[in-house]
Coordinates of C-alpha atoms in Angstrom, one line a residue:
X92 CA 14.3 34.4 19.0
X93 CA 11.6 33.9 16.4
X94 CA 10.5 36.8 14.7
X95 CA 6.7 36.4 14.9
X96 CA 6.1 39.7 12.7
X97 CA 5.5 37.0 9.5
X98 CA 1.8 37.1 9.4
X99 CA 2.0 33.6 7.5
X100 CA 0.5 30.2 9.3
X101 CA 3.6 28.6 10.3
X102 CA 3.2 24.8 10.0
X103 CA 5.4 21.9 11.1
X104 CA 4.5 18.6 8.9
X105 CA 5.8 15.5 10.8
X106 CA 6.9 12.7 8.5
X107 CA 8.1 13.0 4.9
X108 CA 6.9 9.6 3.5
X109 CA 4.1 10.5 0.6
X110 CA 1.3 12.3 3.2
X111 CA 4.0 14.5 4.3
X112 CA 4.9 15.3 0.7
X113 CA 1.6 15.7 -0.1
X114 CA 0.9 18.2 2.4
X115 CA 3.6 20.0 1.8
X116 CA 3.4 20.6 -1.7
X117 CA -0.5 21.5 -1.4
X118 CA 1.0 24.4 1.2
X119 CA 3.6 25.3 -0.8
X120 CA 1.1 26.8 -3.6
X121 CA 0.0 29.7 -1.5
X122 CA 3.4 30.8 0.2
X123 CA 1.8 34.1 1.2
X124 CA 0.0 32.1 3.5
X125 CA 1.9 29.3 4.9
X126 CA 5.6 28.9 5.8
X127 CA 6.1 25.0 5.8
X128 CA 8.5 22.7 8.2
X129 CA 9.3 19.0 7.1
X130 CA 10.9 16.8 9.4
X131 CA 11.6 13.2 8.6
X132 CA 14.2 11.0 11.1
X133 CA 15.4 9.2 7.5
X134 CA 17.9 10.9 5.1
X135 CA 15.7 11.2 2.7
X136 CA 12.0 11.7 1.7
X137 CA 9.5 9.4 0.5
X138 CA 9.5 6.9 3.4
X139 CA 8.5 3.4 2.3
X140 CA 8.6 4.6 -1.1
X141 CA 12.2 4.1 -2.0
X142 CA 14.4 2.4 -5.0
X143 CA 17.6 0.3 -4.4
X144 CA 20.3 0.5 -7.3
X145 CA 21.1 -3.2 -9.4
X146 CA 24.0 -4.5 -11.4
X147 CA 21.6 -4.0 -14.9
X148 CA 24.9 -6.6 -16.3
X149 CA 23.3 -9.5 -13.9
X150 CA 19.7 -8.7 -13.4
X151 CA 18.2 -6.4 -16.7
X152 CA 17.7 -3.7 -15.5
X153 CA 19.7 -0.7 -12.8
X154 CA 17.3 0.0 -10.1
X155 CA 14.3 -1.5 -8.5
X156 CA 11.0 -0.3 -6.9
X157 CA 11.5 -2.0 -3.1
X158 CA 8.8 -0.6 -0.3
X159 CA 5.8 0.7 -3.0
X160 CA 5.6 -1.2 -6.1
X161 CA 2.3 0.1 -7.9
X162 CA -0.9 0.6 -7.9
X163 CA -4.5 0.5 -9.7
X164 CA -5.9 2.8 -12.2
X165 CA -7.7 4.3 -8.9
X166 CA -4.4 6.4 -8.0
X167 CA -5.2 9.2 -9.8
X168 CA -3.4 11.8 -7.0
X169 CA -0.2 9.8 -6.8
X170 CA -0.4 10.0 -11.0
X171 CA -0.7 13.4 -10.8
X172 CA 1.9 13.9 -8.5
X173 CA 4.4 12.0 -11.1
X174 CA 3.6 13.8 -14.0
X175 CA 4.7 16.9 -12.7
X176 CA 7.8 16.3 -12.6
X177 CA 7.7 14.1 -15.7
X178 CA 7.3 10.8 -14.7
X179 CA 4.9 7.9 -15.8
X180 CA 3.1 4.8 -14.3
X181 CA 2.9 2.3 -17.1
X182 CA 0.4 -0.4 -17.0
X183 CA 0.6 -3.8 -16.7
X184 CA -2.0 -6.4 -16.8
X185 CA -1.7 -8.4 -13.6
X186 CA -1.2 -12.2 -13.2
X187 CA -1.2 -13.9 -10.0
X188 CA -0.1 -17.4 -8.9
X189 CA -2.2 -18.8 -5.8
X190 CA -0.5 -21.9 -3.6
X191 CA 1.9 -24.3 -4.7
X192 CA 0.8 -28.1 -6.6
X193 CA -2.3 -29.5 -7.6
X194 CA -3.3 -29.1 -4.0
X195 CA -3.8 -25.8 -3.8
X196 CA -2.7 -23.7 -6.8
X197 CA -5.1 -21.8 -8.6
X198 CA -4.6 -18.2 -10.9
X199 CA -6.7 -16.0 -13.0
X200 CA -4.6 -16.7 -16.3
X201 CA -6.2 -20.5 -16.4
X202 CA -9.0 -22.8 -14.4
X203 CA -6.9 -25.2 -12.1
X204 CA -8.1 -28.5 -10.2
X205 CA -8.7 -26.1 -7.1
X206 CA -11.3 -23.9 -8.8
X207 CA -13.2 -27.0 -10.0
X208 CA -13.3 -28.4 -6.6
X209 CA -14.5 -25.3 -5.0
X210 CA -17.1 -24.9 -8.0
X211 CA -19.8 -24.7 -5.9
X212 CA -18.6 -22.6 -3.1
X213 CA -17.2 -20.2 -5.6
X214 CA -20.4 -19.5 -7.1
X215 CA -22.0 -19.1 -3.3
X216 CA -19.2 -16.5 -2.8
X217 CA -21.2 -14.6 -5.2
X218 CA -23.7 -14.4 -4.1
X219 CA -22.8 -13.8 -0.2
X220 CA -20.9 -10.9 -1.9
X221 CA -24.9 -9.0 -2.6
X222 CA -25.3 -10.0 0.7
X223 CA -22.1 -7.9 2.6
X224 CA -23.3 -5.4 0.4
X225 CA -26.7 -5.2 0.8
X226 CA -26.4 -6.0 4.9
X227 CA -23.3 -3.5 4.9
X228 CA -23.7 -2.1 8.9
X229 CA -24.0 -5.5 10.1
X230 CA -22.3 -8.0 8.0
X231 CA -19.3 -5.2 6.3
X232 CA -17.7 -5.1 9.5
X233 CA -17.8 -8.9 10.6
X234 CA -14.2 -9.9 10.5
X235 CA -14.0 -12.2 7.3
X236 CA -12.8 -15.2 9.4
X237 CA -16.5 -15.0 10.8
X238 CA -18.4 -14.4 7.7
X239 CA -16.9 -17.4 6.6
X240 CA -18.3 -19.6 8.4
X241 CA -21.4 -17.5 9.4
X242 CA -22.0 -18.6 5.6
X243 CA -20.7 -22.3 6.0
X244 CA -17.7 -21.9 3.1
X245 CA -15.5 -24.5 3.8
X246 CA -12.2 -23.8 5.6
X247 CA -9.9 -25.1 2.7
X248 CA -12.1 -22.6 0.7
X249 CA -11.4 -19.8 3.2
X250 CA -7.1 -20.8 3.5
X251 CA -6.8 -21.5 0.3
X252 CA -8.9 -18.8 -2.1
X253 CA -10.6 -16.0 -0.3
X254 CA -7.6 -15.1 2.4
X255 CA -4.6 -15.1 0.1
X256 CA -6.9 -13.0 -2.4
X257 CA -7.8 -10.2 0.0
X258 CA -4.2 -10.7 2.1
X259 CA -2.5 -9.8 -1.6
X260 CA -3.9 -6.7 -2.7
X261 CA -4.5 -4.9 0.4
X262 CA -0.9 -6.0 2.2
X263 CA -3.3 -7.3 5.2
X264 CA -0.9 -10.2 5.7
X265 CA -1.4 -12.4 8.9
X266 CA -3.6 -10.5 9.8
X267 CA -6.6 -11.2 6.7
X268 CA -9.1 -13.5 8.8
X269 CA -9.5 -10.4 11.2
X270 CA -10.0 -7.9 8.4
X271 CA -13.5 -6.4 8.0
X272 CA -15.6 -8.2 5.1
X273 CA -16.4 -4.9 3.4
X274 CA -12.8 -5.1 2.1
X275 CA -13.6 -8.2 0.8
X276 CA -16.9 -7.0 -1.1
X277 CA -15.2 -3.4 -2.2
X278 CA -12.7 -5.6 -4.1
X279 CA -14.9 -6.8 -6.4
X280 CA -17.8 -4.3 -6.7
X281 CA -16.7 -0.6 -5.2
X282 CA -15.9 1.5 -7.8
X283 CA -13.0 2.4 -5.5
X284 CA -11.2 -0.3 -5.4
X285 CA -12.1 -2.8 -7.6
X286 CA -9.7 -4.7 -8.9
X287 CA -11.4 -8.0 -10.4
X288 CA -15.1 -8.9 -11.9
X289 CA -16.3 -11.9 -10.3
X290 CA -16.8 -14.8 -12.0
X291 CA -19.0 -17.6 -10.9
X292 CA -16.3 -20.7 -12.7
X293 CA -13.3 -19.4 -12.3
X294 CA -13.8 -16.6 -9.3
X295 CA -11.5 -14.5 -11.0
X296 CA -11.9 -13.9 -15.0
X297 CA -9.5 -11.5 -16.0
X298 CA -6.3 -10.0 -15.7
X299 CA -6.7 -6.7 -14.4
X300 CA -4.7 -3.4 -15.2
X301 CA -2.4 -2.3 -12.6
X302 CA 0.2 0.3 -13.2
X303 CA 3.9 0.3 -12.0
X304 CA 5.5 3.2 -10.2
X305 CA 9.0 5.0 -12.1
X306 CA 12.0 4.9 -9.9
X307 CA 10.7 6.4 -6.5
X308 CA 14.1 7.3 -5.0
X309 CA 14.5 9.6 -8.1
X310 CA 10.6 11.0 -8.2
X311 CA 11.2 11.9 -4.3
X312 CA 14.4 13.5 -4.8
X313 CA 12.7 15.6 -8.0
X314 CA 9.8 16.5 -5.6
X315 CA 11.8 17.7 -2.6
X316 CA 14.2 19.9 -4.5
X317 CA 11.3 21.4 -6.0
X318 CA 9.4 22.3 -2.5
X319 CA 12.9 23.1 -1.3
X320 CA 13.0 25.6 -4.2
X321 CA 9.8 26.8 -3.4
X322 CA 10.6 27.8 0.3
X323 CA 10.0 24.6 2.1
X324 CA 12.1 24.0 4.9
X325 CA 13.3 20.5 4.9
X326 CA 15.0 19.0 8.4
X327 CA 16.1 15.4 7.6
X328 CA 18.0 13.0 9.9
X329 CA 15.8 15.2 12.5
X330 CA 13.3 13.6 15.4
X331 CA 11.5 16.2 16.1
X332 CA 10.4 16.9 20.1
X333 CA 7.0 17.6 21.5
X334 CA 7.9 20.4 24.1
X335 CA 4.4 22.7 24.5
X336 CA 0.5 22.2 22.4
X337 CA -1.6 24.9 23.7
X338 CA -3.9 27.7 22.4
X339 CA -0.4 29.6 21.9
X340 CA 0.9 27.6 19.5
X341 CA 3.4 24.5 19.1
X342 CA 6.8 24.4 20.3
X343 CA 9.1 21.4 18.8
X344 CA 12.7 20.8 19.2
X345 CA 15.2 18.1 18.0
X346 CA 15.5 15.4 20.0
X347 CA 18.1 15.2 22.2
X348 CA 19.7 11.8 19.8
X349 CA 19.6 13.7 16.6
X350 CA 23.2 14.5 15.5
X351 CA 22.0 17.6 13.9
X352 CA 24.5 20.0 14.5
X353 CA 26.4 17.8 11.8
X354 CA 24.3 15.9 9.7
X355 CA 21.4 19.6 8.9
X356 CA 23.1 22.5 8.2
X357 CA 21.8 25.1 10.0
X358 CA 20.8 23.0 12.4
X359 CA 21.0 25.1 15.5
X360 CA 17.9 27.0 14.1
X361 CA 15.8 24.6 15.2
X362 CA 16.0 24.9 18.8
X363 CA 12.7 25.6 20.2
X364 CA 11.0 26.4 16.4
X365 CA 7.7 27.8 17.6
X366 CA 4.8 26.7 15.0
X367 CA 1.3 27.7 14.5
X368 CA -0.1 24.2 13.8
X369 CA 1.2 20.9 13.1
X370 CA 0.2 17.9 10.5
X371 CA 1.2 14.4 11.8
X372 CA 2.6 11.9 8.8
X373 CA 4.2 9.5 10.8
X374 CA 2.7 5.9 12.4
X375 CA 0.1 6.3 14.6
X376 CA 2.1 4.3 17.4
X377 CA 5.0 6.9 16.5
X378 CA 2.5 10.2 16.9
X379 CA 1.5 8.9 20.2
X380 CA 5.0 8.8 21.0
X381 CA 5.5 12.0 19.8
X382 CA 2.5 13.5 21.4
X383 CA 3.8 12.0 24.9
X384 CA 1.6 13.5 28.1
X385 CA 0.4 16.0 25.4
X386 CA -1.9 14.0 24.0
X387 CA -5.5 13.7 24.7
X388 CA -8.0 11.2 25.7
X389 CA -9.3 10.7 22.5
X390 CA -6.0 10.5 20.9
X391 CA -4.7 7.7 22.7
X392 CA -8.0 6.1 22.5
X393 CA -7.8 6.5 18.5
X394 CA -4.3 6.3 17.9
X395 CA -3.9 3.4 20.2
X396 CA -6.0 1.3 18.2
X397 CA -3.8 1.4 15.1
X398 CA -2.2 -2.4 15.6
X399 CA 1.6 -2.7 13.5
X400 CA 3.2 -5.9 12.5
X401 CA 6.9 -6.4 11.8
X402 CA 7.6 -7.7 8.4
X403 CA 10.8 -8.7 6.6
X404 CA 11.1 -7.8 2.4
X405 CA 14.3 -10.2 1.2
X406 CA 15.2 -9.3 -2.5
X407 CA 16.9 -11.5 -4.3
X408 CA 18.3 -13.6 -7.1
X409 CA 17.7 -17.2 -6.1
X410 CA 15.0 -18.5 -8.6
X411 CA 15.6 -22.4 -6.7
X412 CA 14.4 -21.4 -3.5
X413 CA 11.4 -18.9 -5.6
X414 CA 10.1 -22.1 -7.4
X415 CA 10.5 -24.2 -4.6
X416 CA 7.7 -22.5 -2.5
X417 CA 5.5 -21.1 -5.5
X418 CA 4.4 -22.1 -8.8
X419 CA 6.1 -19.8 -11.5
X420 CA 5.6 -21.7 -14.8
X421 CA 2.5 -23.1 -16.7
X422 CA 2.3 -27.1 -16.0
X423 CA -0.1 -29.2 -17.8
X424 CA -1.1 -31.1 -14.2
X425 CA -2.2 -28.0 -12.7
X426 CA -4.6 -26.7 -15.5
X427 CA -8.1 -28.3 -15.5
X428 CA -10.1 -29.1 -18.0
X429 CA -11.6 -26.5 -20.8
X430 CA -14.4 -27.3 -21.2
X431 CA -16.0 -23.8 -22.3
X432 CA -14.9 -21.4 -25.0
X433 CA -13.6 -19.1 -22.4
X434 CA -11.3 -21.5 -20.2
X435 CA -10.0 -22.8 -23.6
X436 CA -9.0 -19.4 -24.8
X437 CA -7.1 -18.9 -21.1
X438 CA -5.1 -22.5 -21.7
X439 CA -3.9 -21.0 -25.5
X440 CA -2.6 -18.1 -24.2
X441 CA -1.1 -19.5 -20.8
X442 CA 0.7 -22.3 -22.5
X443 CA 2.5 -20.1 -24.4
X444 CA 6.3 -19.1 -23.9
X445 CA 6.0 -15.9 -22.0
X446 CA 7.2 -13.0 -24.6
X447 CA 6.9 -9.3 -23.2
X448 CA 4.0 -6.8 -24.4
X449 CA 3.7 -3.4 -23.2
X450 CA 1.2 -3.8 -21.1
X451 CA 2.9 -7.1 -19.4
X452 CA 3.6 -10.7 -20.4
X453 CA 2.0 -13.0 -23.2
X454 CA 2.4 -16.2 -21.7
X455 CA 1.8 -17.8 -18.1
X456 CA 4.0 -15.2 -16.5
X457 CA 3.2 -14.7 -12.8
X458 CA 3.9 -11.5 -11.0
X459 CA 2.2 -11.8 -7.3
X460 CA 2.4 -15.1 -5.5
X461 CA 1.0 -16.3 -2.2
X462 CA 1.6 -19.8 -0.4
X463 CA -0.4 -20.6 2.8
X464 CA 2.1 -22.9 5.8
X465 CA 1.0 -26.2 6.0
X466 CA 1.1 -26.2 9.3
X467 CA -0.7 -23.2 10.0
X468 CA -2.9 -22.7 6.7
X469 CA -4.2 -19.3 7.5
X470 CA -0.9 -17.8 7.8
X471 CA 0.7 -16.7 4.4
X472 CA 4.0 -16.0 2.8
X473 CA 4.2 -13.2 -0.2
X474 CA 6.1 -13.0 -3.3
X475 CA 6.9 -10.5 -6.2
X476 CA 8.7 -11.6 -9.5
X477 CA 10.1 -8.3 -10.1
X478 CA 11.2 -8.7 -13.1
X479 CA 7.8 -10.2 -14.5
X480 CA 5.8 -7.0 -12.6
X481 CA 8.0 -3.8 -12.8
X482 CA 8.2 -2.4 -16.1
X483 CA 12.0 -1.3 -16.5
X484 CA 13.2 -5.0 -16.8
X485 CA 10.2 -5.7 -19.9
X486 CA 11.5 -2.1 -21.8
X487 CA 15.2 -3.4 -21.3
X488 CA 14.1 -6.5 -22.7
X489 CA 12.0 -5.1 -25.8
X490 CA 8.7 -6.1 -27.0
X491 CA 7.8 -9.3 -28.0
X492 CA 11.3 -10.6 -25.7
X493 CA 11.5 -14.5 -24.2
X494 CA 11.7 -13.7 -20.8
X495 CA 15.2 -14.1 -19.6
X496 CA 16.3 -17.7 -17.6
X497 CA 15.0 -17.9 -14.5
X498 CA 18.0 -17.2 -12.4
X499 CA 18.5 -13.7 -13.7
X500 CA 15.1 -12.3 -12.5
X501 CA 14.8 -10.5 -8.9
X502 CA 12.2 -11.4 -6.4
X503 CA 11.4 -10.6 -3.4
X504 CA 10.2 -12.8 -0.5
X505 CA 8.1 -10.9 2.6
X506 CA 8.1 -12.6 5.4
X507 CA 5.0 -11.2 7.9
X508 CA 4.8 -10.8 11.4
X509 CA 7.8 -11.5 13.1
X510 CA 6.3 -12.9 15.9
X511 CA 5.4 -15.7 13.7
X512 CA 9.0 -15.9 12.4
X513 CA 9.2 -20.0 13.3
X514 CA 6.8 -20.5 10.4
X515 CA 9.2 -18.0 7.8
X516 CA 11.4 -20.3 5.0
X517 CA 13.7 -17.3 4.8
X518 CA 16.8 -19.7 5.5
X519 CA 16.4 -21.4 2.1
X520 CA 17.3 -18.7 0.8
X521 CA 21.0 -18.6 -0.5
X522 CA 22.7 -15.8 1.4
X523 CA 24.9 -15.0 -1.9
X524 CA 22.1 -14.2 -3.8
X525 CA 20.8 -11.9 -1.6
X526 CA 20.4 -8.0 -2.9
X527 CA 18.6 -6.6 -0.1
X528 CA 16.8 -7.1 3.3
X529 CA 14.5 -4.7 4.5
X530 CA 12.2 -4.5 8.0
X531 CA 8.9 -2.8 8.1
X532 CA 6.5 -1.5 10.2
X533 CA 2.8 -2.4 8.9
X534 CA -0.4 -2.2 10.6
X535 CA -3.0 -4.4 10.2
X536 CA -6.4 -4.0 8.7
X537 CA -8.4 -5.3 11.5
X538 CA -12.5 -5.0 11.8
X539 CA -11.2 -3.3 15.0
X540 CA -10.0 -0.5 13.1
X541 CA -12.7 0.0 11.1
X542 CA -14.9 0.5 14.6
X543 CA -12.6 1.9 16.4
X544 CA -9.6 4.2 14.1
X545 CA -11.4 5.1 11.1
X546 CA -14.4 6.7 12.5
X547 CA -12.3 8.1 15.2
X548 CA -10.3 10.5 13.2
X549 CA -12.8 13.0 12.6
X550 CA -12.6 13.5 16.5
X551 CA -9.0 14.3 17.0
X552 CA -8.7 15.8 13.5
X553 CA -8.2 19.8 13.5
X554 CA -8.4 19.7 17.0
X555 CA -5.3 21.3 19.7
X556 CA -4.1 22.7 16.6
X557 CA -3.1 19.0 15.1
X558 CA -4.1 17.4 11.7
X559 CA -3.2 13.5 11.2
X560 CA -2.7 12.3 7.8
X561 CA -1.2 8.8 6.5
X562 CA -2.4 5.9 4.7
X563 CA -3.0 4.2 8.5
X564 CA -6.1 6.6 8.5
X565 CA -7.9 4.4 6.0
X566 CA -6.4 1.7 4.4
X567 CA -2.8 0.8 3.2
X568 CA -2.5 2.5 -0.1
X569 CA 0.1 5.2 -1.3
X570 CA -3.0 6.8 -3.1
X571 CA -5.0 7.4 0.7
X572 CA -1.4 8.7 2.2
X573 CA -1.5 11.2 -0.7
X574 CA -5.2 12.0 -0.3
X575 CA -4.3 12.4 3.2
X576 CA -2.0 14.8 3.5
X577 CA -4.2 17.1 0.9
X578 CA -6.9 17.0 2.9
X579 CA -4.1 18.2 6.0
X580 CA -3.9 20.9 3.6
X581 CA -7.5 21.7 2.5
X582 CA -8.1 22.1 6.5
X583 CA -5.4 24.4 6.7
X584 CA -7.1 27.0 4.0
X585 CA -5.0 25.6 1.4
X586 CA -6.8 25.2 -1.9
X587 CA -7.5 21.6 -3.3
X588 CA -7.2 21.9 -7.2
X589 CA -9.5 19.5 -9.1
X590 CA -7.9 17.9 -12.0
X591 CA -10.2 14.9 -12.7
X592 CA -13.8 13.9 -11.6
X593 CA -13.0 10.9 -9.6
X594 CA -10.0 12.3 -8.1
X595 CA -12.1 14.9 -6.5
X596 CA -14.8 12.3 -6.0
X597 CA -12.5 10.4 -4.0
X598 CA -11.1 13.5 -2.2
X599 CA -14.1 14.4 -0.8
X600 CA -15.4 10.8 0.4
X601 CA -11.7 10.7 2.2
X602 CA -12.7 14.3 3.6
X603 CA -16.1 13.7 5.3
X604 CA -14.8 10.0 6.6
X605 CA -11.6 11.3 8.5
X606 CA -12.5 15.4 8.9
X607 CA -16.1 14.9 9.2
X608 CA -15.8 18.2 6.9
X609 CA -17.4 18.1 3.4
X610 CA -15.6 19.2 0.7
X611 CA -17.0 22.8 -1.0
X612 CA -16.9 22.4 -4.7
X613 CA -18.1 25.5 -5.5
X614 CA -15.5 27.4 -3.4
X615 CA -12.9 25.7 -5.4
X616 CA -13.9 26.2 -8.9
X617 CA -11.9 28.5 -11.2

């Protein structure tokens, strides 16, 4: 029997990926007032956010950042969350590597043939960029595919510069010519989410900072023993079961698969938990199934709308294969000419021998890579050079290092949409160089959910005692899935405790878009 003479809010937080977490730990600050419940099917938290352990002997460096990678200077929640328990992003300015040959290469480090063929339309993309923005309502939401040629750009242009662009930094995949073109226009001029200044030669002028995350399996593992410590109950390797949502309360179960009598110790506790409310962290298409004949019209309208996509990571070793499908080292025949001060100074510094720096790579060093399929140009493959991007392998190196030989860096290869596998190269890879293969379970940015999702969660939020939170809300960031599950909290009655201007900035845009709540600053302040 549950002894219902606690006065505290008793609260059941589905999902312990970084919105669960999130929510969690903003609970956990008033525990006079909430007594927290955090299930998660995986044995262990973080979700997508996990390490995998490497031979440091044979690659440089012992573990490696798989599902979550890093992020821009905009993550200022996930930052804070790392520094609490004494762990640091570190930048890194960013280089990219666009297409393979003459063809169809172009970066940001150096002008290539490409850019000077598209010189024209490049400087029009400018300029249609004022346009989404000033036209927002009616032109933001056009899927990009239609903007394109609403504005006549060519549709090598679209293939072969804007799609791999936006397809790379938001993980929109396949599925880029059906994204919204606000995205698009928020890349380059949202304070947001900017990540590059335009530039009407080159299109894109600099290398901007990103940061890399410290090992995540270890961050996680910190954060969890710490809510554990601070009375959060944590059921792992436990699929929770919908069995009653009224105006009573929440009544969840294990499901009848989970092994939990052996694998969570006091397991048989959980039998027919009773809760006050309950905060959603898992995929939408996995809180409908959770919700079953529970759930509302206007939940399965909203959460049916959420479209996922099956994608393949494959990390590995096999720098053949890598080069064979992406260009990874400066080549005279794919610069173009300098003929400005400013693509001169990019052709110095790319034709150098890449030697590390702390903030990255001096030297054409590329860290992102896209390739469209020949036979089916708007489709894409994506590529990391890990040890190029993730910090641990530059500070094993030292500063001012020559990057090692080719063959002893780590990639990774992601393969998108597996209903699209005929077009994936995956078998060139060889299988004894193969660290790691992992499947995931992405949605898609479509303009669909932008008219349909996003708006949509200020209906079903708060309401039959059921908060949603999750980077599928908004877009695909770690930072929205933080700002998620806060705001799960802030709805609650939990305090949100401002630390920076933007931060809270950003927490309370996030707020009124997926609550329809505005955020009280003055109720907050010390």
């Amino acid at each position: 029997m549950d002894d219902r003479s606690d006065s505290r809010k008793r609260v059941a937080i589905i999902g312990a990926g970084a919105a669960g977490m999130s929510c969690a730990s903003t609970l956990a600050k008033h525990p006079q007032n909430y007594e927290v419940t955090l299930f998660d099917t995986a044995p262990h938290t973080g979700g997508q956010a996990i390490s995998i352990p490497l031979d440091d002997s044979r690659h440089g460096a012992s573990w490696l950042n798989e599902g979550v990678q890093g992020g821009s200077p905009i993550f200022r929640h996930t930052f804070n969350f790392f520094r609490r328990y004494g762990y640091e992003p570190v930048a890194v300015k960013l280089q990219v590597s666009f297409g393979k040959g003459p063809d169809s290469f172009w970066t940001n480090l150096f002008p290539s043939p490409l850019v000077d063929q598209f010189s024209d339309e490049i400087q029009k993309f400018g300029r249609v960029l004022k346009w989404i923005k000033r036209l927002m309502p009616f032109l933001g939401i056009l899927p990009v595919k239609t903007m394109l040629r609403l504005f006549r750009f060519s549709t090598a242009f679209g293939n072969k510069m804007v799609l791999p662009l936006l397809a790379l930094f938001l993980g929109t995949g396949n599925q880029t010519p059906n994204v919204p073109s606000v995205l698009l226009e928020r890349l380059f001029n949202d304070k947001n989410m900017r990540l590059w200044d335009y530039d009407p030669d080159t299109l894109l002028p600099n290398q901007s900072t990103m940061y890399t995350f410290p090992n995540l399996s270890d961050f996680y593992r910190d954060w969890s023993r710490d809510l554990s410590s601070r009375g959060v109950h944590l059921r792992l390797k436990t699929r929770p079961e919908l069995l009653k949502r009224d105006k009573q309360g929440i009544t969840l179960r294990p499901h009848p698969a989970t092994n939990d009598a052996n694998d969570n110790p006091g397991g048989t506790d959980l039998l027919c938990e009773e809760f006050d409310e309950m905060v959603i962290c898992c995929p939408a298409d996995e809180a409908k199934r959770l919700l079953g004949k529970h759930a509302t019209w206007r939940e399965k309208y909203v959460l049916g709308g959420v479209r996922f996509f099956n994608d393949i990571t494959i990390t590995h070793s096999d720098s053949e294969y890598f080069d064979s499908i992406f260009e990874t080292r400066y080549k005279s025949h794919l610069c173009a000419k300098g003929n400005s001060q400013s693509r001169e100074d990019q052709i110095s510094f790319s034709q150098k021998t890449p030697r590390t720096r702390k903030d990255g790579w001096e030297g054409f060093a590329p860290m992102y890579y896209i390739h469209s399929y020949e036979s089916d140009p708007d489709k894409i493959e994506m590529g990391f050079d890990c040890t190029n991007y993730q910090h641990q392998f530059r500070e094993a190196l030292g500063e001012n290092a020559i990057s090692p030989e080719s063959d002893r860096h780590v990639y990774q290869t992601i393969f998108l949409n597996d209903e699209q596998k005929h077009l994936w190269t995956w078998k060139g890879i060889d299988d004894s160089k193969i660290i790691d293969k992992r499947w995931w379970h992405q949605f898609g940015h479509r303009w669909q959910h932008y008219l349909r999702v996003v708006p949509g969660m200020m209906f079903i939020n708060g309401k039959n005692r059921t908060l949603y939170a999750g980077a599928w809300t908004m877009v695909n960031m770690h930072e929205i899935a933080c700002i998620s599950g806060i705001a799960a909290a802030y709805r609650l009655g939990a305090e949100y405790e401002a630390f920076d201007d933007f931060a809270e900035d950003f927490f309370a845009k996030y707020l009124l878009v997926s609550h329809g709540v505005r955020y009280k600053r003055s109720a907050n302040a010390m």
